[in-house]
Coordinates of C-alpha atoms in Angstrom, one line a residue:
M203 CA 126.0 -96.5 54.8
S204 CA 126.8 -94.9 51.7
K205 CA 130.3 -93.8 50.4
A206 CA 131.8 -90.7 49.8
P207 CA 131.6 -89.9 45.9
L208 CA 135.5 -90.3 44.1
G209 CA 135.4 -87.1 42.9
K210 CA 137.8 -87.6 40.2
I211 CA 137.9 -84.8 37.4
V212 CA 138.8 -86.0 34.0
T213 CA 140.0 -83.0 31.4
L214 CA 139.7 -83.1 27.9
F215 CA 141.0 -80.3 26.0
N216 CA 142.8 -79.3 22.8
Q217 CA 144.4 -76.3 21.0
K218 CA 142.3 -77.4 18.0
G219 CA 138.6 -77.5 17.6
G220 CA 137.0 -80.1 15.4
V221 CA 139.2 -83.1 16.7
G222 CA 136.5 -85.1 18.8
K223 CA 136.7 -83.7 22.1
T224 CA 132.9 -83.6 22.8
T225 CA 132.1 -87.0 21.3
T226 CA 135.1 -88.3 23.4
T227 CA 133.8 -86.5 26.4
C228 CA 130.1 -87.8 26.1
Q229 CA 131.0 -91.4 25.3
L230 CA 133.2 -91.8 28.0
A231 CA 130.7 -90.1 30.3
G232 CA 127.9 -92.0 29.2
T233 CA 130.1 -95.3 29.4
F234 CA 130.8 -94.6 33.2
G235 CA 127.0 -93.5 34.2
H236 CA 126.4 -96.8 32.6
R237 CA 128.4 -99.0 34.8
G238 CA 126.8 -97.5 37.9
Y239 CA 129.2 -94.5 38.6
D240 CA 127.5 -90.7 39.3
V241 CA 128.8 -88.7 36.3
L242 CA 129.1 -85.1 35.8
V243 CA 129.5 -83.4 32.7
A244 CA 130.9 -80.0 32.8
D245 CA 130.8 -78.2 29.7
L246 CA 133.4 -75.0 29.3
D247 CA 132.5 -74.5 25.6
A248 CA 130.3 -71.7 24.9
Q249 CA 129.1 -73.6 21.9
Q250 CA 127.6 -75.8 24.6
T251 CA 127.7 -78.8 22.5
A252 CA 127.9 -81.3 25.2
A253 CA 124.8 -79.7 26.9
S254 CA 123.2 -80.3 23.7
W255 CA 124.1 -84.0 23.4
L256 CA 122.8 -84.6 27.3
G257 CA 119.9 -82.7 26.8
R258 CA 118.3 -84.3 23.8
M259 CA 115.4 -86.4 24.2
G260 CA 114.5 -84.6 27.1
G261 CA 118.0 -86.2 29.0
Q262 CA 116.4 -89.5 29.2
N263 CA 118.9 -91.6 27.6
F264 CA 122.0 -90.0 29.1
P265 CA 123.2 -91.2 32.6
A266 CA 125.0 -88.1 33.5
T267 CA 124.2 -84.9 35.3
L268 CA 125.1 -81.6 33.2
W269 CA 127.0 -78.4 34.2
S270 CA 127.4 -75.5 31.9
G271 CA 130.3 -73.9 33.7
F272 CA 131.6 -72.0 30.9
R273 CA 130.4 -68.7 32.6
Y274 CA 132.9 -69.2 35.6
K275 CA 136.1 -68.7 33.8
D276 CA 138.8 -68.1 36.5
N277 CA 136.5 -69.7 39.1
T278 CA 136.2 -72.7 37.2
A279 CA 138.6 -74.3 39.6
A280 CA 136.9 -73.5 43.0
E281 CA 133.6 -74.7 41.3
L282 CA 134.8 -78.2 40.3
G283 CA 136.4 -78.7 43.9
K284 CA 133.1 -78.3 45.2
L285 CA 131.3 -80.2 42.4
A286 CA 133.9 -83.2 43.1
G287 CA 132.6 -83.7 46.4
K288 CA 128.8 -84.4 45.1
Y289 CA 130.1 -86.8 41.7
D290 CA 132.3 -89.9 41.6
L291 CA 133.6 -88.5 38.2
I292 CA 133.4 -84.9 36.3
F293 CA 134.2 -85.2 32.7
V294 CA 135.3 -81.5 31.7
D295 CA 134.6 -80.7 28.1
C296 CA 137.0 -78.0 27.6
A297 CA 136.7 -75.0 24.8
P298 CA 139.0 -75.1 21.8
A299 CA 142.4 -73.3 22.4
V300 CA 144.6 -73.7 25.0
D301 CA 144.5 -69.8 26.6
Q302 CA 141.0 -70.5 28.0
P303 CA 141.0 -69.4 31.5
G304 CA 138.4 -72.4 32.0
T305 CA 140.8 -75.2 30.3
W306 CA 143.7 -73.8 32.4
A307 CA 141.4 -73.7 35.8
S308 CA 140.4 -77.2 35.3
L309 CA 143.8 -78.6 34.4
L310 CA 144.9 -77.2 37.9
V311 CA 142.5 -79.4 39.6
S312 CA 142.5 -82.6 37.4
D313 CA 143.0 -86.3 38.2
L314 CA 143.5 -87.3 34.2
A315 CA 144.1 -84.9 31.4
L316 CA 143.1 -86.6 27.8
I317 CA 143.7 -84.8 24.5
P318 CA 141.8 -86.1 21.9
T319 CA 143.1 -85.6 18.5
K320 CA 142.9 -86.8 14.8
L321 CA 145.7 -87.6 12.8
S322 CA 145.9 -85.0 10.0
P323 CA 149.1 -82.8 10.0
A324 CA 147.1 -79.9 11.0
D325 CA 145.5 -81.7 13.9
T326 CA 149.1 -83.0 15.3
D327 CA 150.4 -79.7 14.5
A328 CA 148.4 -78.4 17.5
L329 CA 149.3 -81.2 20.2
P330 CA 152.7 -79.5 21.4
A331 CA 150.5 -76.7 22.2
A332 CA 148.5 -78.6 24.5
L333 CA 150.7 -81.2 25.7
G334 CA 152.9 -77.9 26.9
L335 CA 149.8 -76.7 28.6
A336 CA 149.4 -79.5 30.6
K337 CA 153.1 -80.1 31.5
K338 CA 152.7 -76.5 33.0
A339 CA 149.7 -77.3 35.0
K340 CA 151.3 -79.9 36.5
Q341 CA 154.2 -77.9 37.3
T342 CA 152.5 -75.1 39.2
S343 CA 149.7 -77.0 40.7
G344 CA 152.0 -79.6 42.3
L345 CA 150.0 -82.8 41.1
D346 CA 151.4 -85.7 39.3
Y347 CA 148.6 -86.9 37.1
P348 CA 148.4 -88.9 34.0
V349 CA 148.3 -86.9 30.5
R350 CA 147.3 -88.9 27.2
T351 CA 146.6 -88.5 24.0
V352 CA 143.1 -90.0 22.3
A353 CA 143.3 -90.9 18.7
T354 CA 139.7 -90.1 17.4
A355 CA 138.0 -90.6 13.9
F356 CA 141.1 -93.2 13.2
R357 CA 141.2 -94.7 10.0
R358 CA 143.1 -98.0 10.4
N359 CA 143.8 -98.3 6.4
R360 CA 145.8 -95.4 6.2
A361 CA 149.7 -95.3 6.5
D362 CA 149.6 -91.9 7.0
E363 CA 147.3 -92.1 10.0
K364 CA 149.5 -95.1 11.3
A365 CA 152.8 -93.3 10.9
A366 CA 151.4 -90.1 12.8
F367 CA 150.4 -92.0 15.9
E368 CA 153.7 -93.5 15.7
A369 CA 155.4 -90.3 15.8
I370 CA 153.4 -89.1 18.9
A371 CA 154.5 -92.0 20.7
N372 CA 157.9 -91.3 20.4
D373 CA 157.7 -87.8 20.5
K374 CA 161.1 -87.2 22.7
N375 CA 159.9 -83.9 23.7
F376 CA 156.7 -85.2 25.8
P377 CA 158.0 -88.8 26.7
D378 CA 156.1 -89.2 29.9
Y379 CA 152.4 -88.2 27.8
P380 CA 152.1 -91.0 25.5
P381 CA 149.0 -91.9 23.3
L382 CA 146.6 -94.4 24.4
K383 CA 146.8 -97.8 22.3
Q384 CA 142.8 -97.3 22.8
V385 CA 141.4 -95.6 19.7
L386 CA 138.3 -94.4 18.7
S387 CA 137.8 -95.1 15.1
D388 CA 136.2 -93.2 12.2
R389 CA 132.4 -94.9 12.9
V390 CA 129.2 -93.3 12.1
A391 CA 127.8 -94.4 15.4
F392 CA 129.7 -92.1 17.7
T393 CA 128.2 -89.0 16.3
R394 CA 125.2 -90.2 15.3
S395 CA 124.4 -91.1 18.9
M396 CA 124.2 -87.7 19.6
L397 CA 120.8 -87.2 17.6
Y398 CA 119.1 -89.4 20.5
G399 CA 121.1 -87.9 23.7
A400 CA 123.0 -91.4 23.8
T401 CA 125.8 -93.2 23.7
V402 CA 126.9 -95.7 21.4
H403 CA 125.6 -98.7 23.9
S404 CA 122.1 -97.4 22.8
M405 CA 122.5 -97.6 19.1
P406 CA 122.0 -100.7 16.8
N407 CA 124.6 -102.2 14.8
A408 CA 127.4 -100.5 17.0
K409 CA 129.1 -103.7 18.1
D410 CA 132.6 -102.4 17.3
A411 CA 131.9 -98.8 18.2
I412 CA 130.8 -100.0 21.8
A413 CA 133.8 -102.2 22.1
E414 CA 136.1 -99.4 21.3
I415 CA 134.3 -97.0 24.2
D416 CA 134.6 -99.6 26.6
A417 CA 138.2 -100.5 26.1
L418 CA 138.7 -97.0 26.3
A419 CA 136.8 -96.3 29.3
D420 CA 138.5 -99.4 30.7
A421 CA 142.2 -97.8 30.2
V422 CA 140.7 -94.5 32.0
A423 CA 139.6 -96.4 35.0
K424 CA 142.8 -98.0 35.1
L425 CA 144.7 -94.5 35.0
L426 CA 142.4 -93.2 37.6
K427 CA 143.1 -96.5 39.7
I428 CA 139.4 -97.1 40.1
P429 CA 137.2 -100.3 39.1
A430 CA 136.1 -100.4 35.5
E431 CA 132.6 -100.5 37.2
K432 CA 131.1 -99.2 40.2
K433 CA 131.0 -101.5 42.7
V434 CA 127.6 -101.3 45.0

């Protein structure tokens, strides 16, 4: 007898565009797909970048299903609730800007919220709006799920980016929403794999990128309180 789907919803969002949100969404979703989970990517951005990623090469390289849900807007929460009964994990790629109805709806039914961000001043200045929205959504929904920022395109040799990361970690306005120590560095493999409709696991010479996304997936699994790999 097969087990019922886990139905966990992970919302990835930010006030600002160009922060690696879709890259993080697709790399995480594909990683869990490779680990045996039944995964859905919900693309709530009208630009449909995640949809393009999954659809390349006829979709044969990506171990997840796509749902282009950006048209549902205020009905997004209800639709995600229905879909949660069919999939183990749903990774929601939201449109940039925190005033999007789909983003708010997804946060109302989430099990985890991730805020991918680069570490330039323009990027970190946008974080309070995203963190504030997550806090408000948790209060409105009554759900007590984790909220974490994820550093993307991280340049480890840059003192200013290390300082920015520490500033996020020590933000007294949102002490309960720390950044994950698992980061995604500025590696070509993360974006180049989109050309093949795949994750970095399918790319040559991508050992370091694979190690990073695997570590991030392990951290996500721990926050969701599920095994890192699906047990048969």
